[in-house]
mmCIF file of C-alpha atoms and ligand atoms in Angstrom:
data_model
loop_
_atom_site.group_PDB
_atom_site.id
_atom_site.type_symbol
_atom_site.label_atom_id
_atom_site.label_comp_id
_atom_site.label_asym_id
_atom_site.label_seq_id
_atom_site.Cartn_x
_atom_site.Cartn_y
_atom_site.Cartn_z
ATOM 1 C CA MET A 1 99.662 66.855 -52.163
ATOM 2 C CA THR A 2 99.996 68.838 -48.993
ATOM 3 C CA LEU A 3 97.419 71.416 -47.933
ATOM 4 C CA VAL A 4 98.982 74.270 -45.992
ATOM 5 C CA VAL A 5 96.739 76.834 -44.317
ATOM 6 C CA GLU A 6 98.471 79.670 -42.512
ATOM 7 C CA ASN A 7 96.824 82.338 -40.461
ATOM 8 C CA LEU A 8 93.699 82.268 -42.654
ATOM 9 C CA ILE A 9 91.261 85.085 -42.044
ATOM 10 C CA SER A 10 87.797 85.324 -43.578
ATOM 11 C CA GLY A 11 84.183 86.115 -42.807
ATOM 12 C CA TYR A 12 80.996 87.627 -44.136
ATOM 13 C CA GLY A 13 81.187 91.243 -45.259
ATOM 14 C CA ALA A 14 83.034 93.168 -42.611
ATOM 15 C CA VAL A 15 82.338 90.552 -39.927
ATOM 16 C CA PRO A 16 85.363 88.331 -39.334
ATOM 17 C CA VAL A 17 84.611 84.700 -38.484
ATOM 18 C CA LEU A 18 87.972 82.980 -38.995
ATOM 19 C CA HIS A 19 90.608 84.778 -36.979
ATOM 20 C CA GLY A 20 93.778 83.041 -38.137
ATOM 21 C CA ILE A 21 93.398 79.346 -38.936
ATOM 22 C CA THR A 22 96.639 77.398 -39.241
ATOM 23 C CA PHE A 23 97.031 73.710 -40.056
ATOM 24 C CA ARG A 24 98.671 71.316 -42.449
ATOM 25 C CA GLN A 25 97.268 68.187 -44.077
ATOM 26 C CA GLU A 26 99.682 65.702 -45.590
ATOM 27 C CA PRO A 27 98.991 64.051 -48.988
ATOM 28 C CA GLY A 28 96.343 61.358 -48.780
ATOM 29 C CA GLU A 29 95.722 62.029 -45.097
ATOM 30 C CA ILE A 30 92.275 62.037 -43.482
ATOM 31 C CA VAL A 31 91.918 64.922 -41.036
ATOM 32 C CA GLY A 32 88.853 65.821 -38.991
ATOM 33 C CA ILE A 33 87.692 69.305 -38.058
ATOM 34 C CA VAL A 34 85.383 69.277 -35.057
ATOM 35 C CA GLY A 35 83.729 72.006 -33.052
ATOM 36 C CA ASN A 36 80.372 73.202 -31.849
ATOM 37 C CA ASN A 37 77.763 75.018 -33.875
ATOM 38 C CA GLY A 38 78.791 78.431 -35.131
ATOM 39 C CA MET A 39 82.531 78.007 -34.541
ATOM 40 C CA GLY A 40 83.464 78.497 -38.194
ATOM 41 C CA LYS A 41 83.648 75.008 -39.736
ATOM 42 C CA THR A 42 81.466 75.769 -42.754
ATOM 43 C CA THR A 43 83.112 79.172 -43.150
ATOM 44 C CA LEU A 44 86.499 77.437 -43.302
ATOM 45 C CA LEU A 45 85.420 75.035 -46.067
ATOM 46 C CA LYS A 46 83.672 77.797 -48.041
ATOM 47 C CA THR A 47 86.853 79.859 -47.870
ATOM 48 C CA LEU A 48 89.004 76.915 -48.975
ATOM 49 C CA MET A 49 86.598 76.369 -51.881
ATOM 50 C CA GLY A 50 86.686 80.061 -52.871
ATOM 51 C CA LEU A 51 83.018 80.712 -52.095
ATOM 52 C CA LEU A 52 84.134 83.275 -49.525
ATOM 53 C CA ALA A 53 87.067 85.619 -50.078
ATOM 54 C CA THR A 54 90.311 85.140 -48.196
ATOM 55 C CA LYS A 55 90.887 88.299 -46.171
ATOM 56 C CA GLY A 56 94.304 87.406 -44.828
ATOM 57 C CA GLY A 57 96.837 84.639 -44.448
ATOM 58 C CA SER A 58 97.768 82.068 -47.072
ATOM 59 C CA THR A 59 96.517 78.765 -48.462
ATOM 60 C CA SER A 60 98.460 76.442 -50.723
ATOM 61 C CA PHE A 61 97.937 72.971 -52.160
ATOM 62 C CA HIS A 62 100.853 71.016 -53.565
ATOM 63 C CA GLY A 63 102.863 74.229 -53.456
ATOM 64 C CA THR A 64 100.271 76.246 -55.434
ATOM 65 C CA ASP A 65 98.969 79.332 -53.680
ATOM 66 C CA PHE A 66 95.211 79.192 -54.333
ATOM 67 C CA ALA A 67 93.918 82.046 -52.152
ATOM 68 C CA ASN A 68 93.065 84.143 -55.201
ATOM 69 C CA LEU A 69 91.811 81.410 -57.505
ATOM 70 C CA PRO A 70 88.108 81.739 -58.369
ATOM 71 C CA ALA A 71 85.825 79.018 -57.037
ATOM 72 C CA HIS A 72 85.388 77.280 -60.407
ATOM 73 C CA ARG A 73 89.162 76.772 -60.669
ATOM 74 C CA ARG A 74 89.489 75.024 -57.301
ATOM 75 C CA SER A 75 88.228 71.706 -58.587
ATOM 76 C CA ARG A 76 90.983 71.869 -61.205
ATOM 77 C CA ILE A 77 93.654 71.911 -58.522
ATOM 78 C CA GLY A 78 92.118 68.741 -57.128
ATOM 79 C CA PHE A 79 89.403 69.717 -54.663
ATOM 80 C CA GLY A 80 86.092 67.880 -54.385
ATOM 81 C CA TYR A 81 83.432 69.398 -52.148
ATOM 82 C CA VAL A 82 80.240 68.242 -50.486
ATOM 83 C CA PRO A 83 78.592 71.296 -48.916
ATOM 84 C CA GLN A 84 76.545 71.111 -45.725
ATOM 85 C CA GLY A 85 72.957 70.073 -46.477
ATOM 86 C CA ALA A 86 73.735 69.380 -50.148
ATOM 87 C CA SER A 87 70.445 68.514 -51.805
ATOM 88 C CA GLY A 88 71.692 67.772 -55.300
ATOM 89 C CA PHE A 89 69.220 67.960 -58.166
ATOM 90 C CA PRO A 90 65.824 66.892 -56.825
ATOM 91 C CA ASN A 91 64.278 66.587 -60.288
ATOM 92 C CA LEU A 92 66.913 64.235 -61.629
ATOM 93 C CA SER A 93 67.238 60.531 -61.044
ATOM 94 C CA VAL A 94 70.364 59.213 -59.336
ATOM 95 C CA LEU A 95 71.715 58.027 -62.682
ATOM 96 C CA GLU A 96 71.050 61.404 -64.317
ATOM 97 C CA SER A 97 72.750 63.205 -61.413
ATOM 98 C CA LEU A 98 75.830 61.022 -61.848
ATOM 99 C CA GLN A 99 75.799 61.449 -65.633
ATOM 100 C CA LEU A 100 75.569 65.213 -65.231
ATOM 101 C CA ALA A 101 78.630 65.196 -62.990
ATOM 102 C CA THR A 102 80.563 63.275 -65.647
ATOM 103 C CA VAL A 103 79.870 65.855 -68.362
ATOM 104 C CA VAL A 104 79.778 69.133 -66.432
ATOM 105 C CA GLY A 105 82.593 70.641 -64.474
ATOM 106 C CA PRO A 106 86.294 71.207 -64.865
ATOM 107 C CA GLY A 107 88.979 68.836 -63.745
ATOM 108 C CA GLY A 108 90.554 65.689 -65.070
ATOM 109 C CA ARG A 109 89.047 62.652 -66.732
ATOM 110 C CA ALA A 110 85.634 61.760 -65.389
ATOM 111 C CA LYS A 111 85.184 58.285 -63.982
ATOM 112 C CA GLY A 112 82.643 56.118 -65.779
ATOM 113 C CA ILE A 113 79.339 55.323 -64.099
ATOM 114 C CA ASP A 114 80.468 51.698 -63.660
ATOM 115 C CA GLU A 115 83.620 52.813 -61.812
ATOM 116 C CA ILE A 116 81.532 54.971 -59.518
ATOM 117 C CA LEU A 117 79.126 52.123 -58.812
ATOM 118 C CA GLU A 118 82.063 49.920 -57.869
ATOM 119 C CA LEU A 119 83.043 52.475 -55.244
ATOM 120 C CA PHE A 120 79.440 53.057 -54.130
ATOM 121 C CA PRO A 121 77.636 49.774 -54.817
ATOM 122 C CA GLU A 122 74.518 50.776 -52.861
ATOM 123 C CA LEU A 123 73.756 53.448 -55.464
ATOM 124 C CA SER A 124 73.010 50.702 -58.017
ATOM 125 C CA LYS A 125 69.810 49.960 -56.130
ATOM 126 C CA TYR A 126 68.491 53.513 -56.567
ATOM 127 C CA LEU A 127 69.740 54.447 -60.015
ATOM 128 C CA ASN A 128 66.293 55.202 -61.408
ATOM 129 C CA ARG A 129 64.921 56.767 -58.274
ATOM 130 C CA SER A 130 64.389 60.519 -58.143
ATOM 131 C CA SER A 131 67.024 62.223 -55.973
ATOM 132 C CA SER A 132 64.231 63.865 -53.985
ATOM 133 C CA ALA A 133 62.986 60.416 -52.916
ATOM 134 C CA LEU A 134 66.316 59.416 -51.328
ATOM 135 C CA SER A 135 66.872 59.145 -47.591
ATOM 136 C CA GLY A 136 69.412 61.468 -45.961
ATOM 137 C CA GLY A 137 72.116 58.802 -46.053
ATOM 138 C CA GLU A 138 71.431 57.817 -49.662
ATOM 139 C CA ARG A 139 71.584 61.471 -50.690
ATOM 140 C CA GLN A 140 74.934 61.897 -48.955
ATOM 141 C CA MET A 141 76.250 58.779 -50.680
ATOM 142 C CA LEU A 142 75.197 60.302 -54.018
ATOM 143 C CA SER A 143 76.817 63.642 -53.109
ATOM 144 C CA ILE A 144 80.136 61.954 -52.309
ATOM 145 C CA ALA A 145 79.945 59.903 -55.498
ATOM 146 C CA ARG A 146 79.371 63.062 -57.554
ATOM 147 C CA ALA A 147 82.259 64.804 -55.806
ATOM 148 C CA VAL A 148 84.738 62.009 -56.602
ATOM 149 C CA ILE A 149 83.820 61.558 -60.278
ATOM 150 C CA ARG A 150 86.748 63.809 -61.324
ATOM 151 C CA SER A 151 89.159 61.958 -59.005
ATOM 152 C CA PRO A 152 89.923 64.832 -56.632
ATOM 153 C CA LYS A 153 93.087 64.710 -54.543
ATOM 154 C CA LEU A 154 91.330 66.227 -51.560
ATOM 155 C CA LEU A 155 87.690 65.775 -50.622
ATOM 156 C CA LEU A 156 86.138 68.394 -48.338
ATOM 157 C CA LEU A 157 83.046 67.101 -46.541
ATOM 158 C CA ASP A 158 80.787 69.366 -44.491
ATOM 159 C CA GLU A 159 78.526 67.692 -41.881
ATOM 160 C CA LEU A 160 77.921 64.528 -43.835
ATOM 161 C CA SER A 161 76.320 62.856 -40.810
ATOM 162 C CA GLU A 162 73.720 65.587 -40.280
ATOM 163 C CA GLY A 163 70.209 64.165 -40.340
ATOM 164 C CA VAL A 164 71.462 60.664 -41.148
ATOM 165 C CA GLN A 165 70.546 57.726 -38.924
ATOM 166 C CA PRO A 166 73.451 56.187 -36.949
ATOM 167 C CA SER A 167 73.607 52.839 -38.775
ATOM 168 C CA ILE A 168 73.856 54.686 -42.095
ATOM 169 C CA VAL A 169 76.485 57.060 -40.699
ATOM 170 C CA GLU A 170 78.565 53.918 -40.101
ATOM 171 C CA LYS A 171 78.034 52.924 -43.748
ATOM 172 C CA LEU A 172 79.180 56.369 -44.884
ATOM 173 C CA ALA A 173 82.292 56.007 -42.715
ATOM 174 C CA GLU A 174 83.025 52.582 -44.253
ATOM 175 C CA ARG A 175 82.673 54.008 -47.746
ATOM 176 C CA LEU A 176 85.068 56.862 -46.957
ATOM 177 C CA VAL A 177 87.666 54.505 -45.518
ATOM 178 C CA HIS A 178 87.330 52.301 -48.603
ATOM 179 C CA LEU A 179 87.548 55.316 -50.911
ATOM 180 C CA HIS A 180 90.656 56.517 -49.108
ATOM 181 C CA ALA A 181 92.298 53.116 -49.386
ATOM 182 C CA THR A 182 91.516 52.550 -53.073
ATOM 183 C CA GLU A 183 91.884 56.090 -54.437
ATOM 184 C CA ASN A 184 94.627 57.371 -52.134
ATOM 185 C CA ILE A 185 92.536 60.484 -51.651
ATOM 186 C CA GLY A 186 92.954 63.038 -48.859
ATOM 187 C CA ILE A 187 89.785 63.837 -46.925
ATOM 188 C CA LEU A 188 88.951 66.792 -44.711
ATOM 189 C CA VAL A 189 85.996 65.645 -42.608
ATOM 190 C CA VAL A 190 84.126 68.474 -40.928
ATOM 191 C CA ASP A 191 81.511 67.116 -38.567
ATOM 192 C CA GLN A 192 79.911 67.548 -35.178
ATOM 193 C CA GLU A 193 79.466 63.794 -34.854
ATOM 194 C CA LEU A 194 82.666 62.869 -33.018
ATOM 195 C CA GLY A 195 82.229 59.098 -33.382
ATOM 196 C CA PHE A 196 81.961 59.480 -37.151
ATOM 197 C CA VAL A 197 85.112 61.601 -37.348
ATOM 198 C CA ALA A 198 86.953 59.183 -35.044
ATOM 199 C CA SER A 199 86.043 56.250 -37.281
ATOM 200 C CA VAL A 200 87.610 57.783 -40.389
ATOM 201 C CA ALA A 201 90.357 60.184 -39.243
ATOM 202 C CA LYS A 202 93.406 59.488 -37.087
ATOM 203 C CA ARG A 203 93.467 63.038 -35.813
ATOM 204 C CA ALA A 204 91.141 66.008 -35.661
ATOM 205 C CA LEU A 205 91.581 69.719 -35.162
ATOM 206 C CA VAL A 206 89.263 71.446 -32.745
ATOM 207 C CA ILE A 207 87.904 74.746 -34.020
ATOM 208 C CA HIS A 208 86.726 77.238 -31.456
ATOM 209 C CA LYS A 209 85.554 80.757 -32.271
ATOM 210 C CA GLY A 210 87.370 80.852 -35.599
ATOM 211 C CA ARG A 211 90.684 79.454 -34.392
ATOM 212 C CA ILE A 212 92.164 75.988 -34.159
ATOM 213 C CA SER A 213 92.528 75.521 -30.429
ATOM 214 C CA HIS A 214 94.252 72.145 -30.422
ATOM 215 C CA GLU A 215 94.586 68.745 -32.037
ATOM 216 C CA ILE A 216 92.936 65.625 -30.714
ATOM 217 C CA SER A 217 93.612 61.946 -31.486
ATOM 218 C CA ALA A 218 90.948 59.570 -32.830
ATOM 219 C CA GLU A 219 91.151 57.577 -29.581
ATOM 220 C CA ARG A 220 90.425 60.637 -27.483
ATOM 221 C CA LEU A 221 87.618 61.643 -29.862
ATOM 222 C CA SER A 222 85.997 58.231 -29.394
ATOM 223 C CA ASP A 223 86.207 58.647 -25.624
ATOM 224 C CA LEU A 224 84.585 62.082 -25.846
ATOM 225 C CA ASP A 225 81.900 60.659 -28.114
ATOM 226 C CA LEU A 226 81.051 58.017 -25.514
ATOM 227 C CA LEU A 227 81.013 60.697 -22.820
ATOM 228 C CA GLY A 228 78.336 62.737 -24.558
ATOM 229 C CA GLY A 229 79.333 63.601 -28.053
ATOM 230 C CA SER A 230 80.071 67.278 -27.742
ATOM 231 C CA ILE A 231 83.306 69.237 -27.832
ATOM 232 C CA ARG A 232 83.375 71.508 -24.826
ATOM 233 C CA SER A 233 86.231 73.591 -23.520
ATOM 234 C CA SER A 234 85.979 71.773 -20.185
ATOM 235 C CA SER A 235 86.465 68.379 -21.800
ATOM 236 C CA CYS A 236 89.204 69.405 -24.166
ATOM 237 C CA GLY A 237 91.644 71.419 -22.151
ATOM 238 C CA SER A 238 92.255 75.087 -22.687
ATOM 239 C CA PHE A 239 91.240 76.999 -25.763
ATOM 240 C CA SER A 240 93.101 80.018 -26.938
ATOM 241 C CA THR A 241 90.329 82.542 -27.339
HETATM 242 N N1 ADP B 301 75.917 84.008 -44.460
HETATM 243 C C1 ADP B 301 76.354 84.457 -43.260
HETATM 244 N N2 ADP B 301 76.352 85.777 -42.982
HETATM 245 C C2 ADP B 301 76.799 86.268 -41.808
HETATM 246 N N3 ADP B 301 77.263 85.480 -40.800
HETATM 247 C C3 ADP B 301 77.280 84.149 -41.008
HETATM 248 C C4 ADP B 301 76.825 83.569 -42.249
HETATM 249 N N4 ADP B 301 76.970 82.226 -42.170
HETATM 250 C C5 ADP B 301 77.485 81.984 -40.947
HETATM 251 N N5 ADP B 301 77.674 83.127 -40.260
HETATM 252 C C6 ADP B 301 78.216 83.235 -38.901
HETATM 253 O O1 ADP B 301 79.556 82.772 -38.907
HETATM 254 C C7 ADP B 301 79.842 82.043 -37.733
HETATM 255 C C8 ADP B 301 80.372 80.680 -38.111
HETATM 256 O O2 ADP B 301 79.372 79.966 -38.819
HETATM 257 P P1 ADP B 301 79.645 78.570 -39.522
HETATM 258 O O3 ADP B 301 80.951 78.633 -40.222
HETATM 259 O O4 ADP B 301 78.449 78.236 -40.322
HETATM 260 O O5 ADP B 301 79.786 77.620 -38.248
HETATM 261 P P2 ADP B 301 79.726 76.016 -38.132
HETATM 262 O O6 ADP B 301 79.769 75.459 -39.503
HETATM 263 O O7 ADP B 301 80.919 75.683 -37.305
HETATM 264 O O8 ADP B 301 78.440 75.707 -37.412
HETATM 265 C C9 ADP B 301 78.557 82.014 -36.917
HETATM 266 O O9 ADP B 301 78.624 83.017 -35.944
HETATM 267 C C10 ADP B 301 77.492 82.329 -37.925
HETATM 268 O O10 ADP B 301 76.412 82.989 -37.342
HETATM 269 MG MG1 MG B 302 78.430 74.210 -40.550
#
């Protein structure tokens, strides 16, 4: 299922943030979106998920134009979303959070808890723990697990690595690669952590001031990561501003 984004414009109120985003993601592909703070990464995902209105341009998934679909219908077309800083339900245990995701929400058949634990075996260790007592990495693992319960075709992940220690970021990357291989799921990985993006995606799009400035290979991303871990115009060639 191909995601096609053409000249997408959106923002907050009258303030435009995305000035014409264009890219294409092939079915089952993992694509990274990288860029510094404030460049529009979260705004892009919120617009794709229908949490912000599309002000111009077009967005389609598997040939279906979804720009005007309300947010609650987007999961039905096959989107799974982990928002930036997702905290889940602090008063529920991990098991209860997973069970809730199996009964609430539109979309196709829900996976059983056992299927989810096969994909995310580390969650078995914390099933009865309160979500609020999880570490950053454990919480992100739970958030991904909840997002894939309805077998989305495309998973949109916003800053999964934020506040997670490096060894656990590697674990998250391994899980995503495994998930991709077993579920044939497309993943849009939005992250400032270049090494993380490079370890899951073959290519990434650089977002700069609300536009995609260029594409960058995983190899080049790894090099940039080793050089200092930040996308800067000087290290990435020219941006169209
Ligand atoms: N709720 C909001 N209201 C108004 N402006 C916002 C809001 N959220 C983000 N912005 C602005 O939109 C721009 C892009 O933000 P964001 O998409 O969150 O960037 P990123 O995720 O790349 O760090 C920034 O200039 C930011 O200040
Ligand atoms: Mg963000």
